[in-house]
mmCIF file of N, CA and C in Angstrom:
data_model
loop_
_atom_site.group_PDB
_atom_site.id
_atom_site.type_symbol
_atom_site.label_atom_id
_atom_site.label_comp_id
_atom_site.label_asym_id
_atom_site.label_seq_id
_atom_site.Cartn_x
_atom_site.Cartn_y
_atom_site.Cartn_z
ATOM 1 N N MET N 1 142.151 -101.687 -67.027
ATOM 2 C CA MET N 1 142.765 -100.704 -67.424
ATOM 3 C C MET N 1 141.727 -99.334 -67.292
ATOM 4 N N VAL N 2 142.125 -98.259 -66.540
ATOM 5 C CA VAL N 2 141.385 -97.099 -66.735
ATOM 6 C C VAL N 2 142.098 -96.039 -66.980
ATOM 7 N N GLY N 3 141.657 -95.320 -67.902
ATOM 8 C CA GLY N 3 142.437 -94.111 -68.610
ATOM 9 C C GLY N 3 141.448 -93.076 -69.428
ATOM 10 N N ASN N 4 142.215 -92.377 -70.020
ATOM 11 C CA ASN N 4 141.597 -91.478 -71.069
ATOM 12 C C ASN N 4 141.804 -91.601 -72.557
ATOM 13 N N LEU N 5 141.017 -91.490 -73.454
ATOM 14 C CA LEU N 5 141.379 -91.629 -74.903
ATOM 15 C C LEU N 5 142.271 -90.554 -75.372
ATOM 16 N N THR N 6 143.281 -90.825 -76.045
ATOM 17 C CA THR N 6 144.287 -89.938 -76.508
ATOM 18 C C THR N 6 143.980 -89.335 -77.861
ATOM 19 N N LYS N 7 142.817 -89.948 -78.704
ATOM 20 C CA LYS N 7 142.334 -89.402 -79.798
ATOM 21 C C LYS N 7 141.148 -90.433 -80.131
ATOM 22 N N ASP N 8 140.386 -89.826 -81.088
ATOM 23 C CA ASP N 8 138.940 -90.580 -81.375
ATOM 24 C C ASP N 8 139.499 -91.933 -82.032
ATOM 25 N N PRO N 9 138.708 -92.827 -81.362
ATOM 26 C CA PRO N 9 139.057 -94.288 -81.954
ATOM 27 C C PRO N 9 138.851 -94.539 -83.510
ATOM 28 N N GLU N 10 139.447 -95.237 -84.014
ATOM 29 C CA GLU N 10 139.469 -95.575 -85.419
ATOM 30 C C GLU N 10 138.932 -96.905 -85.805
ATOM 31 N N LEU N 11 137.974 -97.003 -86.511
ATOM 32 C CA LEU N 11 137.237 -98.314 -86.961
ATOM 33 C C LEU N 11 137.584 -98.622 -88.366
ATOM 34 N N ARG N 12 138.127 -99.872 -88.670
ATOM 35 C CA ARG N 12 138.243 -100.280 -89.934
ATOM 36 C C ARG N 12 137.707 -101.469 -90.019
ATOM 37 N N TYR N 13 137.655 -102.220 -91.334
ATOM 38 C CA TYR N 13 137.156 -103.491 -91.734
ATOM 39 C C TYR N 13 138.219 -104.173 -92.454
ATOM 40 N N ARG N 14 138.593 -105.538 -91.952
ATOM 41 C CA ARG N 14 139.553 -106.444 -92.753
ATOM 42 C C ARG N 14 139.101 -106.806 -93.957
ATOM 43 N N PRO N 15 140.007 -106.935 -94.940
ATOM 44 C CA PRO N 15 139.556 -107.190 -96.239
ATOM 45 C C PRO N 15 139.049 -108.477 -96.465
ATOM 46 N N GLY N 16 137.903 -108.972 -97.184
ATOM 47 C CA GLY N 16 137.416 -110.043 -97.339
ATOM 48 C C GLY N 16 136.423 -110.844 -96.345
ATOM 49 N N GLY N 17 136.544 -110.307 -95.090
ATOM 50 C CA GLY N 17 135.792 -110.938 -94.189
ATOM 51 C C GLY N 17 134.758 -110.258 -93.281
ATOM 52 N N GLY N 18 134.695 -109.044 -93.597
ATOM 53 C CA GLY N 18 133.795 -107.999 -93.109
ATOM 54 C C GLY N 18 133.943 -107.853 -91.369
ATOM 55 N N GLU N 19 135.376 -108.459 -90.990
ATOM 56 C CA GLU N 19 135.554 -108.162 -89.538
ATOM 57 C C GLU N 19 135.840 -106.829 -89.194
ATOM 58 N N ALA N 20 135.291 -106.357 -88.129
ATOM 59 C CA ALA N 20 135.520 -104.967 -87.796
ATOM 60 C C ALA N 20 136.749 -105.096 -86.852
ATOM 61 N N VAL N 21 137.555 -103.884 -86.846
ATOM 62 C CA VAL N 21 138.624 -103.624 -85.721
ATOM 63 C C VAL N 21 138.701 -102.225 -85.175
ATOM 64 N N LEU N 22 138.366 -102.097 -83.980
ATOM 65 C CA LEU N 22 138.268 -100.935 -83.645
ATOM 66 C C LEU N 22 139.828 -100.695 -82.707
ATOM 67 N N ARG N 23 140.496 -99.581 -83.112
ATOM 68 C CA ARG N 23 141.865 -99.139 -82.375
ATOM 69 C C ARG N 23 141.694 -98.097 -81.704
ATOM 70 N N PHE N 24 142.465 -97.896 -80.518
ATOM 71 C CA PHE N 24 142.353 -96.722 -79.769
ATOM 72 C C PHE N 24 143.567 -96.806 -78.635
ATOM 73 N N THR N 25 143.911 -95.590 -78.141
ATOM 74 C CA THR N 25 144.998 -95.605 -77.260
ATOM 75 C C THR N 25 144.711 -95.033 -75.945
ATOM 76 N N VAL N 26 144.701 -95.436 -74.928
ATOM 77 C CA VAL N 26 144.570 -95.045 -73.541
ATOM 78 C C VAL N 26 145.537 -94.705 -72.635
ATOM 79 N N ALA N 27 145.526 -93.468 -72.362
ATOM 80 C CA ALA N 27 146.442 -92.955 -71.332
ATOM 81 C C ALA N 27 146.111 -93.137 -70.041
ATOM 82 N N SER N 28 146.835 -93.711 -69.250
ATOM 83 C CA SER N 28 146.482 -94.130 -67.765
ATOM 84 C C SER N 28 147.718 -93.487 -66.704
ATOM 85 N N ALA N 29 147.383 -92.868 -65.762
ATOM 86 C CA ALA N 29 148.308 -92.177 -64.816
ATOM 87 C C ALA N 29 147.970 -92.639 -63.445
ATOM 88 N N PRO N 30 148.756 -93.486 -62.719
ATOM 89 C CA PRO N 30 148.350 -93.597 -61.279
ATOM 90 C C PRO N 30 148.539 -92.402 -60.361
ATOM 91 N N ARG N 31 147.551 -92.545 -59.589
ATOM 92 C CA ARG N 31 147.355 -91.328 -58.747
ATOM 93 C C ARG N 31 147.575 -91.647 -57.297
ATOM 94 N N TYR N 32 148.478 -90.903 -56.375
ATOM 95 C CA TYR N 32 148.711 -91.482 -55.195
ATOM 96 C C TYR N 32 148.755 -90.060 -54.143
ATOM 97 N N TYR N 33 148.585 -90.576 -52.878
ATOM 98 C CA TYR N 33 148.577 -89.255 -51.773
ATOM 99 C C TYR N 33 149.935 -89.039 -51.423
ATOM 100 N N SER N 34 150.791 -87.930 -51.572
ATOM 101 C CA SER N 34 151.986 -87.525 -51.104
ATOM 102 C C SER N 34 151.902 -87.009 -49.723
ATOM 103 N N LYS N 35 152.387 -87.621 -48.742
ATOM 104 C CA LYS N 35 152.530 -86.884 -47.295
ATOM 105 C C LYS N 35 153.348 -85.788 -47.299
ATOM 106 N N ALA N 36 154.619 -85.936 -48.128
ATOM 107 C CA ALA N 36 155.396 -84.828 -48.118
ATOM 108 C C ALA N 36 154.775 -83.516 -48.600
ATOM 109 N N GLU N 37 154.040 -83.663 -49.668
ATOM 110 C CA GLU N 37 153.333 -82.561 -50.423
ATOM 111 C C GLU N 37 151.900 -82.158 -49.893
ATOM 112 N N ARG N 38 151.364 -83.465 -49.120
ATOM 113 C CA ARG N 38 150.086 -83.091 -48.429
ATOM 114 C C ARG N 38 149.027 -82.933 -49.605
ATOM 115 N N GLU N 39 149.151 -83.472 -50.541
ATOM 116 C CA GLU N 39 148.262 -83.521 -51.655
ATOM 117 C C GLU N 39 148.524 -84.832 -52.665
ATOM 118 N N TYR N 40 147.280 -85.080 -53.397
ATOM 119 C CA TYR N 40 147.408 -86.044 -54.415
ATOM 120 C C TYR N 40 148.490 -85.614 -55.616
ATOM 121 N N VAL N 41 149.205 -86.850 -56.073
ATOM 122 C CA VAL N 41 150.204 -86.331 -57.119
ATOM 123 C C VAL N 41 150.004 -87.474 -58.280
ATOM 124 N N ASP N 42 149.843 -87.233 -59.317
ATOM 125 C CA ASP N 42 150.087 -88.057 -60.593
ATOM 126 C C ASP N 42 151.432 -88.630 -60.827
ATOM 127 N N GLY N 43 151.296 -89.948 -61.159
ATOM 128 C CA GLY N 43 152.507 -90.695 -61.644
ATOM 129 C C GLY N 43 152.871 -90.466 -62.726
ATOM 130 N N GLU N 44 153.753 -91.217 -63.434
ATOM 131 C CA GLU N 44 154.151 -91.388 -64.868
ATOM 132 C C GLU N 44 153.101 -91.897 -65.679
ATOM 133 N N THR N 45 152.783 -91.153 -66.637
ATOM 134 C CA THR N 45 151.664 -91.694 -67.755
ATOM 135 C C THR N 45 152.042 -92.909 -68.709
ATOM 136 N N THR N 46 151.053 -93.807 -68.564
ATOM 137 C CA THR N 46 151.714 -95.091 -69.313
ATOM 138 C C THR N 46 150.497 -95.003 -70.645
ATOM 139 N N PHE N 47 150.959 -95.189 -71.870
ATOM 140 C CA PHE N 47 149.943 -95.088 -73.167
ATOM 141 C C PHE N 47 149.950 -96.546 -73.703
ATOM 142 N N MET N 48 148.655 -96.976 -73.633
ATOM 143 C CA MET N 48 148.610 -98.477 -74.118
ATOM 144 C C MET N 48 147.703 -98.204 -75.460
ATOM 145 N N PRO N 49 148.155 -98.726 -76.559
ATOM 146 C CA PRO N 49 147.506 -98.899 -77.900
ATOM 147 C C PRO N 49 146.565 -100.133 -77.713
ATOM 148 N N CYS N 50 145.249 -100.147 -77.898
ATOM 149 C CA CYS N 50 144.309 -101.221 -77.766
ATOM 150 C C CYS N 50 143.758 -101.501 -79.132
ATOM 151 N N TRP N 51 142.843 -102.721 -79.044
ATOM 152 C CA TRP N 51 142.190 -102.882 -80.177
ATOM 153 C C TRP N 51 141.051 -103.832 -79.527
ATOM 154 N N ILE N 52 139.736 -103.802 -80.466
ATOM 155 C CA ILE N 52 138.691 -104.669 -80.208
ATOM 156 C C ILE N 52 138.342 -105.313 -81.455
ATOM 157 N N THR N 53 138.177 -106.424 -81.794
ATOM 158 C CA THR N 53 137.624 -107.057 -82.911
ATOM 159 C C THR N 53 136.409 -107.786 -82.941
ATOM 160 N N SER N 54 135.733 -107.687 -83.963
ATOM 161 C CA SER N 54 134.189 -108.161 -83.842
ATOM 162 C C SER N 54 134.397 -109.911 -84.156
ATOM 163 N N ARG N 55 135.537 -110.403 -84.946
ATOM 164 C CA ARG N 55 135.396 -111.619 -85.235
ATOM 165 C C ARG N 55 134.551 -112.085 -86.165
ATOM 166 N N GLY N 56 133.834 -110.916 -87.018
ATOM 167 C CA GLY N 56 133.128 -111.064 -88.082
ATOM 168 C C GLY N 56 131.577 -111.443 -87.763
ATOM 169 N N SER N 57 131.299 -111.146 -86.574
ATOM 170 C CA SER N 57 129.979 -111.171 -86.127
ATOM 171 C C SER N 57 129.152 -109.901 -86.199
ATOM 172 N N GLU N 58 127.961 -109.938 -87.017
ATOM 173 C CA GLU N 58 127.281 -108.771 -87.231
ATOM 174 C C GLU N 58 126.762 -107.968 -86.057
ATOM 175 N N ALA N 59 126.388 -108.333 -85.202
ATOM 176 C CA ALA N 59 126.056 -107.840 -83.604
ATOM 177 C C ALA N 59 127.200 -107.133 -83.274
ATOM 178 N N ALA N 60 128.519 -107.719 -83.295
ATOM 179 C CA ALA N 60 129.679 -107.298 -82.694
ATOM 180 C C ALA N 60 129.952 -106.083 -83.408
ATOM 181 N N ASN N 61 130.116 -106.122 -84.826
ATOM 182 C CA ASN N 61 130.191 -105.199 -85.839
ATOM 183 C C ASN N 61 129.382 -104.041 -85.578
ATOM 184 N N GLY N 62 128.219 -103.996 -85.077
ATOM 185 C CA GLY N 62 127.349 -102.982 -84.728
ATOM 186 C C GLY N 62 127.764 -102.423 -83.342
ATOM 187 N N TYR N 63 128.242 -103.164 -82.465
ATOM 188 C CA TYR N 63 128.706 -102.680 -81.180
ATOM 189 C C TYR N 63 129.985 -102.010 -81.241
ATOM 190 N N LEU N 64 130.955 -102.027 -82.452
ATOM 191 C CA LEU N 64 132.127 -101.491 -82.566
ATOM 192 C C LEU N 64 131.714 -100.191 -83.301
ATOM 193 N N GLU N 65 130.818 -100.286 -84.288
ATOM 194 C CA GLU N 65 130.322 -99.136 -84.844
ATOM 195 C C GLU N 65 129.985 -97.975 -83.927
ATOM 196 N N ARG N 66 128.918 -98.454 -82.747
ATOM 197 C CA ARG N 66 128.515 -97.496 -81.898
ATOM 198 C C ARG N 66 129.432 -96.938 -81.010
ATOM 199 N N LEU N 67 130.591 -97.743 -80.619
ATOM 200 C CA LEU N 67 131.635 -97.434 -79.647
ATOM 201 C C LEU N 67 132.447 -96.359 -80.397
ATOM 202 N N ALA N 68 132.651 -96.442 -81.831
ATOM 203 C CA ALA N 68 133.212 -95.478 -82.701
ATOM 204 C C ALA N 68 132.480 -94.368 -82.818
ATOM 205 N N GLU N 69 131.389 -94.103 -82.964
ATOM 206 C CA GLU N 69 130.394 -93.396 -82.853
ATOM 207 C C GLU N 69 130.416 -92.245 -81.654
ATOM 208 N N THR N 70 130.645 -93.024 -80.454
ATOM 209 C CA THR N 70 130.265 -92.469 -79.105
ATOM 210 C C THR N 70 131.552 -92.049 -78.594
ATOM 211 N N PHE N 71 132.462 -92.715 -78.639
ATOM 212 C CA PHE N 71 133.593 -92.377 -78.003
ATOM 213 C C PHE N 71 134.684 -91.201 -78.642
ATOM 214 N N ARG N 72 135.005 -90.143 -77.855
ATOM 215 C CA ARG N 72 135.917 -89.333 -78.266
ATOM 216 C C ARG N 72 137.231 -89.024 -77.373
ATOM 217 N N ARG N 73 137.963 -88.197 -78.015
ATOM 218 C CA ARG N 73 139.248 -88.033 -77.627
ATOM 219 C C ARG N 73 139.009 -87.288 -76.051
ATOM 220 N N GLY N 74 139.625 -88.022 -75.036
ATOM 221 C CA GLY N 74 139.705 -87.244 -73.654
ATOM 222 C C GLY N 74 138.646 -88.164 -72.816
ATOM 223 N N ASP N 75 137.630 -88.857 -73.662
ATOM 224 C CA ASP N 75 136.582 -89.590 -72.566
ATOM 225 C C ASP N 75 137.459 -90.461 -71.790
ATOM 226 N N HIS N 76 136.791 -90.746 -70.521
ATOM 227 C CA HIS N 76 137.468 -91.597 -69.416
ATOM 228 C C HIS N 76 136.633 -92.899 -69.608
ATOM 229 N N VAL N 77 137.690 -93.954 -69.751
ATOM 230 C CA VAL N 77 137.020 -95.235 -70.164
ATOM 231 C C VAL N 77 137.741 -96.328 -69.197
ATOM 232 N N ILE N 78 137.158 -97.490 -69.154
ATOM 233 C CA ILE N 78 137.407 -98.827 -68.812
ATOM 234 C C ILE N 78 137.667 -99.669 -69.773
ATOM 235 N N VAL N 79 138.851 -100.099 -69.886
ATOM 236 C CA VAL N 79 139.137 -101.395 -70.931
ATOM 237 C C VAL N 79 139.528 -102.660 -70.213
ATOM 238 N N VAL N 80 138.638 -103.722 -70.634
ATOM 239 C CA VAL N 80 138.797 -105.103 -70.122
ATOM 240 C C VAL N 80 139.568 -105.886 -71.038
ATOM 241 N N GLY N 81 140.450 -106.681 -71.048
ATOM 242 C CA GLY N 81 141.118 -107.427 -72.109
ATOM 243 C C GLY N 81 142.161 -108.285 -71.578
ATOM 244 N N ASP N 82 143.175 -108.847 -72.495
ATOM 245 C CA ASP N 82 144.416 -109.572 -72.171
ATOM 246 C C ASP N 82 145.314 -108.939 -72.933
ATOM 247 N N LEU N 83 146.452 -108.760 -72.312
ATOM 248 C CA LEU N 83 148.014 -108.548 -72.781
ATOM 249 C C LEU N 83 148.499 -109.509 -73.884
ATOM 250 N N VAL N 84 148.654 -109.143 -75.003
ATOM 251 C CA VAL N 84 149.176 -109.936 -76.087
ATOM 252 C C VAL N 84 150.391 -109.555 -76.659
ATOM 253 N N THR N 85 151.583 -110.369 -76.322
ATOM 254 C CA THR N 85 152.883 -109.838 -76.897
ATOM 255 C C THR N 85 152.968 -110.420 -78.354
ATOM 256 N N GLN N 86 153.445 -109.238 -79.096
ATOM 257 C CA GLN N 86 153.587 -109.221 -80.604
ATOM 258 C C GLN N 86 154.999 -109.063 -80.806
ATOM 259 N N ALA N 87 155.482 -109.973 -81.607
ATOM 260 C CA ALA N 87 157.247 -109.883 -81.893
ATOM 261 C C ALA N 87 157.067 -108.667 -83.045
ATOM 262 N N LYS N 88 157.955 -107.873 -82.902
ATOM 263 C CA LYS N 88 158.035 -106.667 -84.020
ATOM 264 C C LYS N 88 159.539 -106.509 -84.412
ATOM 265 N N GLU N 89 160.151 -106.445 -85.630
ATOM 266 C CA GLU N 89 161.584 -106.187 -85.961
ATOM 267 C C GLU N 89 161.933 -104.827 -85.295
ATOM 268 N N ALA N 90 162.893 -104.671 -84.735
ATOM 269 C CA ALA N 90 163.551 -103.688 -84.242
ATOM 270 C C ALA N 90 163.873 -102.502 -85.359
ATOM 271 N N LEU N 91 163.657 -101.146 -84.981
ATOM 272 C CA LEU N 91 163.689 -99.971 -86.029
ATOM 273 C C LEU N 91 165.109 -100.063 -86.578
ATOM 274 N N HIS N 92 165.973 -100.355 -85.827
ATOM 275 C CA HIS N 92 167.469 -100.227 -86.184
ATOM 276 C C HIS N 92 168.030 -100.981 -86.924
ATOM 277 N N ASN N 93 167.405 -102.342 -87.613
ATOM 278 C CA ASN N 93 167.661 -103.039 -88.464
ATOM 279 C C ASN N 93 168.916 -104.050 -87.852
ATOM 280 N N SER N 94 168.927 -104.141 -86.568
ATOM 281 C CA SER N 94 169.931 -105.023 -86.083
ATOM 282 C C SER N 94 169.577 -106.549 -85.958
ATOM 283 N N GLY N 95 168.597 -106.885 -86.629
ATOM 284 C CA GLY N 95 168.124 -108.109 -86.319
ATOM 285 C C GLY N 95 167.370 -108.610 -85.164
ATOM 286 N N CYS N 96 167.558 -107.747 -84.223
ATOM 287 C CA CYS N 96 166.747 -108.138 -83.054
ATOM 288 C C CYS N 96 165.189 -107.894 -83.079
ATOM 289 N N ARG N 97 164.414 -108.643 -82.078
ATOM 290 C CA ARG N 97 163.232 -108.729 -82.081
ATOM 291 C C ARG N 97 162.722 -108.070 -80.970
ATOM 292 N N CYS N 98 161.704 -107.296 -80.669
ATOM 293 C CA CYS N 98 161.165 -106.802 -79.477
ATOM 294 C C CYS N 98 159.694 -107.198 -79.329
ATOM 295 N N GLY N 99 159.368 -107.292 -77.895
ATOM 296 C CA GLY N 99 158.026 -107.497 -77.954
ATOM 297 C C GLY N 99 157.062 -106.242 -77.441
ATOM 298 N N LEU N 100 155.847 -106.143 -77.773
ATOM 299 C CA LEU N 100 155.049 -105.284 -77.385
ATOM 300 C C LEU N 100 153.661 -105.962 -76.774
ATOM 301 N N ASN N 101 153.076 -105.192 -76.020
ATOM 302 C CA ASN N 101 151.987 -105.778 -75.105
ATOM 303 C C ASN N 101 150.858 -105.086 -75.116
ATOM 304 N N PRO N 102 150.192 -104.640 -76.593
ATOM 305 C CA PRO N 102 148.962 -104.228 -76.457
ATOM 306 C C PRO N 102 147.691 -104.856 -75.971
ATOM 307 N N PRO N 103 146.898 -104.607 -75.350
ATOM 308 C CA PRO N 103 145.830 -105.082 -74.986
ATOM 309 C C PRO N 103 144.767 -105.868 -75.989
ATOM 310 N N ALA N 104 144.684 -106.971 -76.200
ATOM 311 C CA ALA N 104 143.614 -107.445 -77.080
ATOM 312 C C ALA N 104 142.365 -107.202 -76.446
ATOM 313 N N SER N 105 141.502 -106.274 -76.492
ATOM 314 C CA SER N 105 140.619 -105.681 -75.377
ATOM 315 C C SER N 105 139.113 -106.668 -75.696
ATOM 316 N N ARG N 106 138.323 -106.953 -74.719
ATOM 317 C CA ARG N 106 137.174 -107.522 -74.794
ATOM 318 C C ARG N 106 135.973 -106.473 -74.925
ATOM 319 N N SER N 107 136.104 -105.475 -74.336
ATOM 320 C CA SER N 107 135.061 -104.461 -74.053
ATOM 321 C C SER N 107 135.594 -102.944 -73.679
ATOM 322 N N ALA N 108 135.000 -102.028 -73.911
ATOM 323 C CA ALA N 108 135.443 -100.852 -73.384
ATOM 324 C C ALA N 108 134.039 -100.137 -72.851
ATOM 325 N N ARG N 109 134.018 -99.308 -72.049
ATOM 326 C CA ARG N 109 132.727 -98.618 -71.336
ATOM 327 C C ARG N 109 133.365 -97.345 -71.064
ATOM 328 N N ALA N 110 132.586 -96.340 -71.219
ATOM 329 C CA ALA N 110 132.824 -94.899 -70.761
ATOM 330 C C ALA N 110 132.347 -94.812 -69.441
ATOM 331 N N MET N 111 132.971 -93.920 -68.482
ATOM 332 C CA MET N 111 132.627 -93.753 -67.278
ATOM 333 C C MET N 111 132.307 -92.501 -66.879
#
């Protein structure tokens, strides 16, 4: 996925394990050429919450710390990862469950 960061990334550590988790949101809008308007047009923007976890590795913790220090709101990034469906209770308490697909990211790079 390619897009822009909507705010500065947030780095947290899980209790007990020292595992770092970097959370951020990427806004991505497709761009296409419109023959009718004779110019490029932006499509509808999609906002994807993402996270990268270190799985307790010291080297990966350091990598995530550097990303958190380097990335800022508005930076153009490439995110590589897998879409993971998580069941969440619906907000209206009807007993329904809905699925969310935030990417479990493997890496992120600035463009």
